[in-house]
JSON list of C-alpha atoms in Angstrom, two decimals:
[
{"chain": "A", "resi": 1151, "resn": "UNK", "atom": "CA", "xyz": [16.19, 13.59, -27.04]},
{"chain": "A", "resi": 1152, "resn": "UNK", "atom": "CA", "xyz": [17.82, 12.26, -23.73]},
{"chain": "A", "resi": 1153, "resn": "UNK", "atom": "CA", "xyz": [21.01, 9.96, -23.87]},
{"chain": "A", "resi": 1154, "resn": "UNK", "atom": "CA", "xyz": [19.95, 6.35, -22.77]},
{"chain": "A", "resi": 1155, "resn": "UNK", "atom": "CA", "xyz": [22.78, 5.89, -20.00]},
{"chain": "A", "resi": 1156, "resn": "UNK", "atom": "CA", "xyz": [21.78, 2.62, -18.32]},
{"chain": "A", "resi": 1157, "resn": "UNK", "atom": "CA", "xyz": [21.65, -0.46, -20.35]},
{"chain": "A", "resi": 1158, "resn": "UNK", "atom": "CA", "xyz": [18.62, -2.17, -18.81]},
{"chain": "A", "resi": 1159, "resn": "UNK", "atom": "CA", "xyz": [15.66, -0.13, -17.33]},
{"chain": "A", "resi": 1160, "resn": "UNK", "atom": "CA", "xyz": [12.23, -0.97, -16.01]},
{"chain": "A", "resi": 1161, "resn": "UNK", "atom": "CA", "xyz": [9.25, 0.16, -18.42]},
{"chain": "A", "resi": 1162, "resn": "UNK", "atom": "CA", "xyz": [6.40, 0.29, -17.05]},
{"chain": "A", "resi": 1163, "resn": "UNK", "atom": "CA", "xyz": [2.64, 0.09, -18.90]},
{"chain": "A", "resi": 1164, "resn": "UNK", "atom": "CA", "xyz": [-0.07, 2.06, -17.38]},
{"chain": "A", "resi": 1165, "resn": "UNK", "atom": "CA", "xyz": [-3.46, 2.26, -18.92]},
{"chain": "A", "resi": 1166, "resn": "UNK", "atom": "CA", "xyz": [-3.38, 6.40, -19.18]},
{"chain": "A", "resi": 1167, "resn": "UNK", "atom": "CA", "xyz": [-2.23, 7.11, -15.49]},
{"chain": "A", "resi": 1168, "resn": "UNK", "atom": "CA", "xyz": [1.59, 7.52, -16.69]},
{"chain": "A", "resi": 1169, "resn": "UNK", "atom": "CA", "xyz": [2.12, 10.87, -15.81]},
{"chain": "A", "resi": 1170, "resn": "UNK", "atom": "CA", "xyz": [0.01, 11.01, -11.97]},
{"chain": "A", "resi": 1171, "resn": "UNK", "atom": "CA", "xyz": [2.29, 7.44, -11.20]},
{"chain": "A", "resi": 1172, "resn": "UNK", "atom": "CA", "xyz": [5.33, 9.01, -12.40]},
{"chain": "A", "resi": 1173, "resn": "UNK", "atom": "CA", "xyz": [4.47, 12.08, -10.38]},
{"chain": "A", "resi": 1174, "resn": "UNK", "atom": "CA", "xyz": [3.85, 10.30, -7.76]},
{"chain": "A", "resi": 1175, "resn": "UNK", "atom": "CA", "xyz": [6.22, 8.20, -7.61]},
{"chain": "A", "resi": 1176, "resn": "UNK", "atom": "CA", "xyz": [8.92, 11.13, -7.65]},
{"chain": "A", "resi": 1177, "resn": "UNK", "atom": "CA", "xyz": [7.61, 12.67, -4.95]},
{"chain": "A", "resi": 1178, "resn": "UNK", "atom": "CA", "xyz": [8.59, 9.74, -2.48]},
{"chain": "A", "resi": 1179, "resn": "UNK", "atom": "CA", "xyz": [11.86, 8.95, -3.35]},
{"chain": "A", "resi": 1180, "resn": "UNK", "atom": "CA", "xyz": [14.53, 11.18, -2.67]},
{"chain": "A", "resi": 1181, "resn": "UNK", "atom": "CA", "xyz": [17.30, 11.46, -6.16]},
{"chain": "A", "resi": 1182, "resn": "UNK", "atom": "CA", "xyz": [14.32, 10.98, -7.91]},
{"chain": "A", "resi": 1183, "resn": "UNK", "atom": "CA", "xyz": [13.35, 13.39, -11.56]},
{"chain": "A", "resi": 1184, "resn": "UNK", "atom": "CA", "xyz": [11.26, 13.54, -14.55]},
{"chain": "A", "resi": 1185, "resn": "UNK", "atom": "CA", "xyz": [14.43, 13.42, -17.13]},
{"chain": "A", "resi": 1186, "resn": "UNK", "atom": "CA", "xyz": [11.88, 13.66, -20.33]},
{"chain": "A", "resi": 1187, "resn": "UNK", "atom": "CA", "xyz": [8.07, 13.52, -21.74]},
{"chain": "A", "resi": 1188, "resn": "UNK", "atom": "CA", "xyz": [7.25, 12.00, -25.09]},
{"chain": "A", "resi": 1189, "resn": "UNK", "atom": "CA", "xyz": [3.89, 13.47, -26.23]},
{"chain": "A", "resi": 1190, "resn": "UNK", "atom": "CA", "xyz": [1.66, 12.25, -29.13]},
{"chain": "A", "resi": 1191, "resn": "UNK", "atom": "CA", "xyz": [1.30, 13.28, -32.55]},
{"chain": "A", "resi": 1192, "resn": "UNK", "atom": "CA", "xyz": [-0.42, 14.17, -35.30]},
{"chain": "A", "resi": 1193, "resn": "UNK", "atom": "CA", "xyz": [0.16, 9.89, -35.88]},
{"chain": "A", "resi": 1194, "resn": "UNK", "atom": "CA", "xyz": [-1.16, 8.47, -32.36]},
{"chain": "A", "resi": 1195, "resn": "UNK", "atom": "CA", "xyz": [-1.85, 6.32, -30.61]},
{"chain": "A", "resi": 1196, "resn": "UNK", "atom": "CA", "xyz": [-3.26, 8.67, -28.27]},
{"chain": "A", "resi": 1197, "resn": "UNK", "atom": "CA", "xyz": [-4.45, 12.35, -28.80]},
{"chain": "A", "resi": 1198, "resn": "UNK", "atom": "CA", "xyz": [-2.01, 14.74, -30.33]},
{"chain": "A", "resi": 1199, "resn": "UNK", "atom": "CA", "xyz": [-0.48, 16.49, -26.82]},
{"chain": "A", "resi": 1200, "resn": "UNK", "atom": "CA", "xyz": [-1.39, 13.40, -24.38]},
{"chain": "A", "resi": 1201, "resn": "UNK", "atom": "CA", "xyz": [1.70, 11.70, -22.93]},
{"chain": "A", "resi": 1202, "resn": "UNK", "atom": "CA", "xyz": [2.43, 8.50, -24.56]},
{"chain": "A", "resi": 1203, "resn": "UNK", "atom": "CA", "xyz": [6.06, 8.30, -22.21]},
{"chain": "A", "resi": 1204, "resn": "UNK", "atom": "CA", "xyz": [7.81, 9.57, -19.29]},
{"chain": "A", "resi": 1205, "resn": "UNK", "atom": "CA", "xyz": [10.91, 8.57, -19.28]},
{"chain": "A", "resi": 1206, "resn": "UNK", "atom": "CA", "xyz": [12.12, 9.13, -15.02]},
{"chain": "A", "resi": 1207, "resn": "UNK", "atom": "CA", "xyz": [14.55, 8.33, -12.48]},
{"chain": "A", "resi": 1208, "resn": "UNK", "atom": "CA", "xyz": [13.73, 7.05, -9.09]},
{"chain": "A", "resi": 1209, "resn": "UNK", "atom": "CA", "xyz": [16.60, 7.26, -6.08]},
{"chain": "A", "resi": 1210, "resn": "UNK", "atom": "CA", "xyz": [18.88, 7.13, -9.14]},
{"chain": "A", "resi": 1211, "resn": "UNK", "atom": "CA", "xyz": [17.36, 4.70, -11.33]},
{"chain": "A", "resi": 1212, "resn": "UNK", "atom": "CA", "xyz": [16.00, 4.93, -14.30]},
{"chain": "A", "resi": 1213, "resn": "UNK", "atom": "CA", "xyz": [12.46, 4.12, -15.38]},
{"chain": "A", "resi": 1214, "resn": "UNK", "atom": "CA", "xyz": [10.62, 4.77, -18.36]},
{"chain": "A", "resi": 1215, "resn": "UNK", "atom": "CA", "xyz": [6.80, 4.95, -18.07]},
{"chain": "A", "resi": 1216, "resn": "UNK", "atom": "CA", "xyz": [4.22, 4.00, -20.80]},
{"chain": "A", "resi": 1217, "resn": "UNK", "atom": "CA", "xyz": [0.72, 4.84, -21.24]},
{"chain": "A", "resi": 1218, "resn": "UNK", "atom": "CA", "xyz": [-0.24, 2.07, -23.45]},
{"chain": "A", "resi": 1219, "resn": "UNK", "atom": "CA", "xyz": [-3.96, 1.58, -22.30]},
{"chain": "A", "resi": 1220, "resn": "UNK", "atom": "CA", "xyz": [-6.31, -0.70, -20.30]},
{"chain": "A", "resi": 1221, "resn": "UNK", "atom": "CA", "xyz": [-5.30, -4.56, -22.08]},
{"chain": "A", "resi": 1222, "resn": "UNK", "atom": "CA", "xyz": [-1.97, -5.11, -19.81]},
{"chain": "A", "resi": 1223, "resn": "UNK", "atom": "CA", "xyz": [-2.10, -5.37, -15.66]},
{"chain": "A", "resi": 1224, "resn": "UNK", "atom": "CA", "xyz": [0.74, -5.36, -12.99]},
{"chain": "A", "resi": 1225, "resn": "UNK", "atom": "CA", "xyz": [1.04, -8.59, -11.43]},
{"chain": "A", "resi": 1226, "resn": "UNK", "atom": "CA", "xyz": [2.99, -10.06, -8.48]},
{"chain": "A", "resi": 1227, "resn": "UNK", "atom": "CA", "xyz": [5.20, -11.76, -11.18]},
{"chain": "A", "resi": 1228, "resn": "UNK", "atom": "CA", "xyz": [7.06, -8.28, -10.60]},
{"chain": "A", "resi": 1229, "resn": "UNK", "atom": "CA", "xyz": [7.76, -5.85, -7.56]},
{"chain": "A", "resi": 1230, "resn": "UNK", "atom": "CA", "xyz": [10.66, -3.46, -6.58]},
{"chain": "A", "resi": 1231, "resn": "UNK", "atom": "CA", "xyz": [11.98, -3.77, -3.22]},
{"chain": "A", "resi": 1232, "resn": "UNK", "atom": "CA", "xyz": [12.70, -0.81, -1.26]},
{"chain": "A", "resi": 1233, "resn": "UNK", "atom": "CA", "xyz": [15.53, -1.90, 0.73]},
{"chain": "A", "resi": 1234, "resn": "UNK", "atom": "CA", "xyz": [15.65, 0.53, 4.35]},
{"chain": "A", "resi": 1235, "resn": "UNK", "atom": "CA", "xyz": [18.31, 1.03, 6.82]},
{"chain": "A", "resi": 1236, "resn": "UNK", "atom": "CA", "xyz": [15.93, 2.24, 9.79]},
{"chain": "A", "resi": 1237, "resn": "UNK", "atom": "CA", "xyz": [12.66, 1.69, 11.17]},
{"chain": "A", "resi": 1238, "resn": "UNK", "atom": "CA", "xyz": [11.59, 5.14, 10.16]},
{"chain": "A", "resi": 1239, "resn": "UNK", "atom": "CA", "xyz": [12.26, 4.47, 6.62]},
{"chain": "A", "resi": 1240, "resn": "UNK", "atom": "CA", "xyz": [9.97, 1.29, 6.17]},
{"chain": "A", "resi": 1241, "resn": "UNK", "atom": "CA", "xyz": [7.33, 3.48, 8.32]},
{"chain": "A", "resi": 1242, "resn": "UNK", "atom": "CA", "xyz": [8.21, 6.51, 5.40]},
{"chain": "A", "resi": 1243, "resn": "UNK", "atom": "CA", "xyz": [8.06, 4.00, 2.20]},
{"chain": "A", "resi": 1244, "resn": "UNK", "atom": "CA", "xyz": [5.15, 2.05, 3.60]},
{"chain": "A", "resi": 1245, "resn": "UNK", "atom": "CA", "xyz": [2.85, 4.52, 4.93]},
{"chain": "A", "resi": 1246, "resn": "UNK", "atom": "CA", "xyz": [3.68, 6.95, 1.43]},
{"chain": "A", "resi": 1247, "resn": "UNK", "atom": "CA", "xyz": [3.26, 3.76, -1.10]},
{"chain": "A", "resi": 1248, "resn": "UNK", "atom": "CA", "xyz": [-0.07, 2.03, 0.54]},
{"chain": "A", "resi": 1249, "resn": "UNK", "atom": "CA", "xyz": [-2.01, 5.39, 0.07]},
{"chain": "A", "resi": 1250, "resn": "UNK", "atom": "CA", "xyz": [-4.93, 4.50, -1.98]},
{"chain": "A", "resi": 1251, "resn": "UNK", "atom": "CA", "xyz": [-2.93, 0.46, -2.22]},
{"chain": "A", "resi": 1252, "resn": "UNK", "atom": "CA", "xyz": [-3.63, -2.54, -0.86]},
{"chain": "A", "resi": 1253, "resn": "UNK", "atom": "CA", "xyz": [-1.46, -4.09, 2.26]},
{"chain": "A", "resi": 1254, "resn": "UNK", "atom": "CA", "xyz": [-0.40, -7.31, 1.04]},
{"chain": "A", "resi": 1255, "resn": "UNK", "atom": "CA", "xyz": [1.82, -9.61, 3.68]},
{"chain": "A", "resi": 1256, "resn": "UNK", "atom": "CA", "xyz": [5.31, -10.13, 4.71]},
{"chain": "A", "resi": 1257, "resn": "UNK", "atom": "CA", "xyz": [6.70, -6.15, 4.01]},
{"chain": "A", "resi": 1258, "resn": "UNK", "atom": "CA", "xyz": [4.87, -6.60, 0.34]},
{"chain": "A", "resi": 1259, "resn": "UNK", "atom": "CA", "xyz": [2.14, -4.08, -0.85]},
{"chain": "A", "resi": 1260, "resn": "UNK", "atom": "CA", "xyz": [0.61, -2.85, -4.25]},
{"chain": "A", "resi": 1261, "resn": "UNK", "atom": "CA", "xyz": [0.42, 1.11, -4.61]},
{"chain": "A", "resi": 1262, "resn": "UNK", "atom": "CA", "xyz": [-2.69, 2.66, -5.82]},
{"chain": "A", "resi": 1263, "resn": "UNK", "atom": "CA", "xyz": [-1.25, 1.79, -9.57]},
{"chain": "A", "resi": 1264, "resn": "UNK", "atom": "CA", "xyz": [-0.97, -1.98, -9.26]},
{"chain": "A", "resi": 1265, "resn": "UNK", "atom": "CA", "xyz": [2.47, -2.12, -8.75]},
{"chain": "A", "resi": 1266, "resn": "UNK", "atom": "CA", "xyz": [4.17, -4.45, -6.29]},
{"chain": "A", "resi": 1267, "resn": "UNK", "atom": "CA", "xyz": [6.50, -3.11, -3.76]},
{"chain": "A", "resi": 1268, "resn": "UNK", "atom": "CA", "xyz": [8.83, -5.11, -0.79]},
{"chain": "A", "resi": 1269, "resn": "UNK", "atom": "CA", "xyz": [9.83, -2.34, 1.96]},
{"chain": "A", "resi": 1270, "resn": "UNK", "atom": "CA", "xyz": [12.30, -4.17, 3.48]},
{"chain": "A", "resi": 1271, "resn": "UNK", "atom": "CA", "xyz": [14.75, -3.68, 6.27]},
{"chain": "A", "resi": 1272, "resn": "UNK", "atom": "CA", "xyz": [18.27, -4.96, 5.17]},
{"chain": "A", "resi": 1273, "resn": "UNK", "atom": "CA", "xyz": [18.65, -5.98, 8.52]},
{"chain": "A", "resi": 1274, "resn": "UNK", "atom": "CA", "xyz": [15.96, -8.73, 7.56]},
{"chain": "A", "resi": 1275, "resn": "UNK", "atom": "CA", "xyz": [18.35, -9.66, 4.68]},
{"chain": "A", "resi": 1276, "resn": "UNK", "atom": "CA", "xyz": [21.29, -10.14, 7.18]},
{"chain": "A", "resi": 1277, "resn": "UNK", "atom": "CA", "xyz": [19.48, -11.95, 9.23]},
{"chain": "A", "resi": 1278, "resn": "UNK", "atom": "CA", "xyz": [17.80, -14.47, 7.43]},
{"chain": "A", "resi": 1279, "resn": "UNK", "atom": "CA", "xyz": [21.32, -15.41, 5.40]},
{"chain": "A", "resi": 1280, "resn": "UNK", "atom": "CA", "xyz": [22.75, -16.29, 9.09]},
{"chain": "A", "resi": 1281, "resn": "UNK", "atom": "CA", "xyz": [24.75, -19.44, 9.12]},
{"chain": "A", "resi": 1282, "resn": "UNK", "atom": "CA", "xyz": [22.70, -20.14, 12.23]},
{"chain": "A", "resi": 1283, "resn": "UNK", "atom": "CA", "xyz": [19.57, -21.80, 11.01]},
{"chain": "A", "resi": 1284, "resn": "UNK", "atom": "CA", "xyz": [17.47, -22.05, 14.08]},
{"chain": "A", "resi": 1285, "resn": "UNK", "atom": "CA", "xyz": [18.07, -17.78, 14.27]},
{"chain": "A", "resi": 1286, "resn": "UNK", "atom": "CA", "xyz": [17.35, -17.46, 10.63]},
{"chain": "A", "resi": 1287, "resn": "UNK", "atom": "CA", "xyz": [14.50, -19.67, 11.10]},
{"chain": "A", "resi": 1288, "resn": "UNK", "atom": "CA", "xyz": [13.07, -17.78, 14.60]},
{"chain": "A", "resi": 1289, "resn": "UNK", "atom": "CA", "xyz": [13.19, -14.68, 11.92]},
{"chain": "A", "resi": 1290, "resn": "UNK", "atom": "CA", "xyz": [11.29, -15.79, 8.67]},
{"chain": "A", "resi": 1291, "resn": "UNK", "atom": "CA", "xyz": [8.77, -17.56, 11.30]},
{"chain": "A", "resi": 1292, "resn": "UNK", "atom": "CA", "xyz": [8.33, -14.10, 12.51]},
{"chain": "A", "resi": 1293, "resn": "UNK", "atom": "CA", "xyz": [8.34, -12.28, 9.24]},
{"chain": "A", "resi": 1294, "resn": "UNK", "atom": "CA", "xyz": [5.92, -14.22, 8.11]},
{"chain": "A", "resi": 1295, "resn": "UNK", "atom": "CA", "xyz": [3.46, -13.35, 10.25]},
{"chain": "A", "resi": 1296, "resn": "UNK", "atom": "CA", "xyz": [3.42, -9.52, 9.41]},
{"chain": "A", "resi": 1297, "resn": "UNK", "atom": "CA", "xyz": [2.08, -7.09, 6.92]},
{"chain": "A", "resi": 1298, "resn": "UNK", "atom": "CA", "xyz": [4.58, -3.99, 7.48]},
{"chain": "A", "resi": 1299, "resn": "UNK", "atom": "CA", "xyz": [7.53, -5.74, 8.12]},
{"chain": "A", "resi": 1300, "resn": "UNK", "atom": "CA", "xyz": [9.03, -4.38, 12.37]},
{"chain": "A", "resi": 1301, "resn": "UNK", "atom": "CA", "xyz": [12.70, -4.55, 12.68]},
{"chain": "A", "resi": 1302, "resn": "UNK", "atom": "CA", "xyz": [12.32, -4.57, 16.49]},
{"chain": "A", "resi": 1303, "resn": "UNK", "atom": "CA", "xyz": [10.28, -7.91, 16.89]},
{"chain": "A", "resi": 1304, "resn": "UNK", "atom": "CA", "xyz": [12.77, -9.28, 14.08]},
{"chain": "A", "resi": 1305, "resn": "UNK", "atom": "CA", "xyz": [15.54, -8.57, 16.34]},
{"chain": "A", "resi": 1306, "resn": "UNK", "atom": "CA", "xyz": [13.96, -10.09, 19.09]},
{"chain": "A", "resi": 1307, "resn": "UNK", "atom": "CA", "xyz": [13.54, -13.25, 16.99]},
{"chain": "A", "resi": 1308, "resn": "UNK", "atom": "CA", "xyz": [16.76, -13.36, 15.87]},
{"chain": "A", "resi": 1309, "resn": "UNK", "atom": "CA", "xyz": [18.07, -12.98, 19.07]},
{"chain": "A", "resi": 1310, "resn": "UNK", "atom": "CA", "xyz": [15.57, -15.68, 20.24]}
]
């Protein structure tokens, strides 16, 4: 049994894709590890051997993934932000977690699981917190108007 070490952790319910998300989602993110698999019974719910959880860390954090089967669906009412120092990493995140997604709008997507993702460039962050309205403003205008969010044309609005 693994020592619960972080007082609040995201569990996530999949219908029986548990293990290929958690797989998945390990592969991308660097720090990232399968730290234990539950398995069913002889008792259920699923068949004796299937995974029921995974519990996993991703780029430190800990997660804890559920198949729990087809009633409950992601929704937007959650997402994880990826937060990126470089253009190379929002290319990286983007280009890994769209595979098989959907491209939603303004640096948001869903991954091929549901799940909603923000890969964001903390420079956005920065940026848009400026006391300077009219450059904050120049920079959410532009923002807006993307699907992968670009820190160069963000710059450029920010600079104005």
């Amino acid at each position: 049994m693994s020592k619960i070490t972080q007082r609040i952790s995201p569990f996530l319910w999949f219908d029986t894709q548990a293990e290929e998300a958690v797989n998945f989602y390990t592969s991308i993110f660097e720090d990232s590890k399968i730290v234990s698999i539950m398995r069913c019974g002889d008792a259920g719910p699923g068949p004796k051997g299937s995974v029921l959880t995974i519990a996993f860390q991703l780029a430190g954090q800990q997660f804890v993934a559920l198949n729990g089967g087809p009633h409950v669906k992601f929704n937007d009412g959650v997402s994880f932000v990826v937060n990126c120092e470089t253009q190379e990493e929002v290319d990286r995140y983007w280009d890994l977690l769209t595979a098989g997604g959907q491209v939603v709008e303004c640096g948001w997507l869903k991954d091929k699981f549901g799940l909603s993702w923000q890969v964001t460039p903390t420079v956005l962050i920065e940026m848009i917190h400026d006391p300077d309205t009219a450059r904050a403003d120049r920079v959410m205008k532009a923002m807006m108007q993307m699907k992968k969010l670009e820190i160069a044309p963000l710059q450029r609005a920010y600079q104005g």
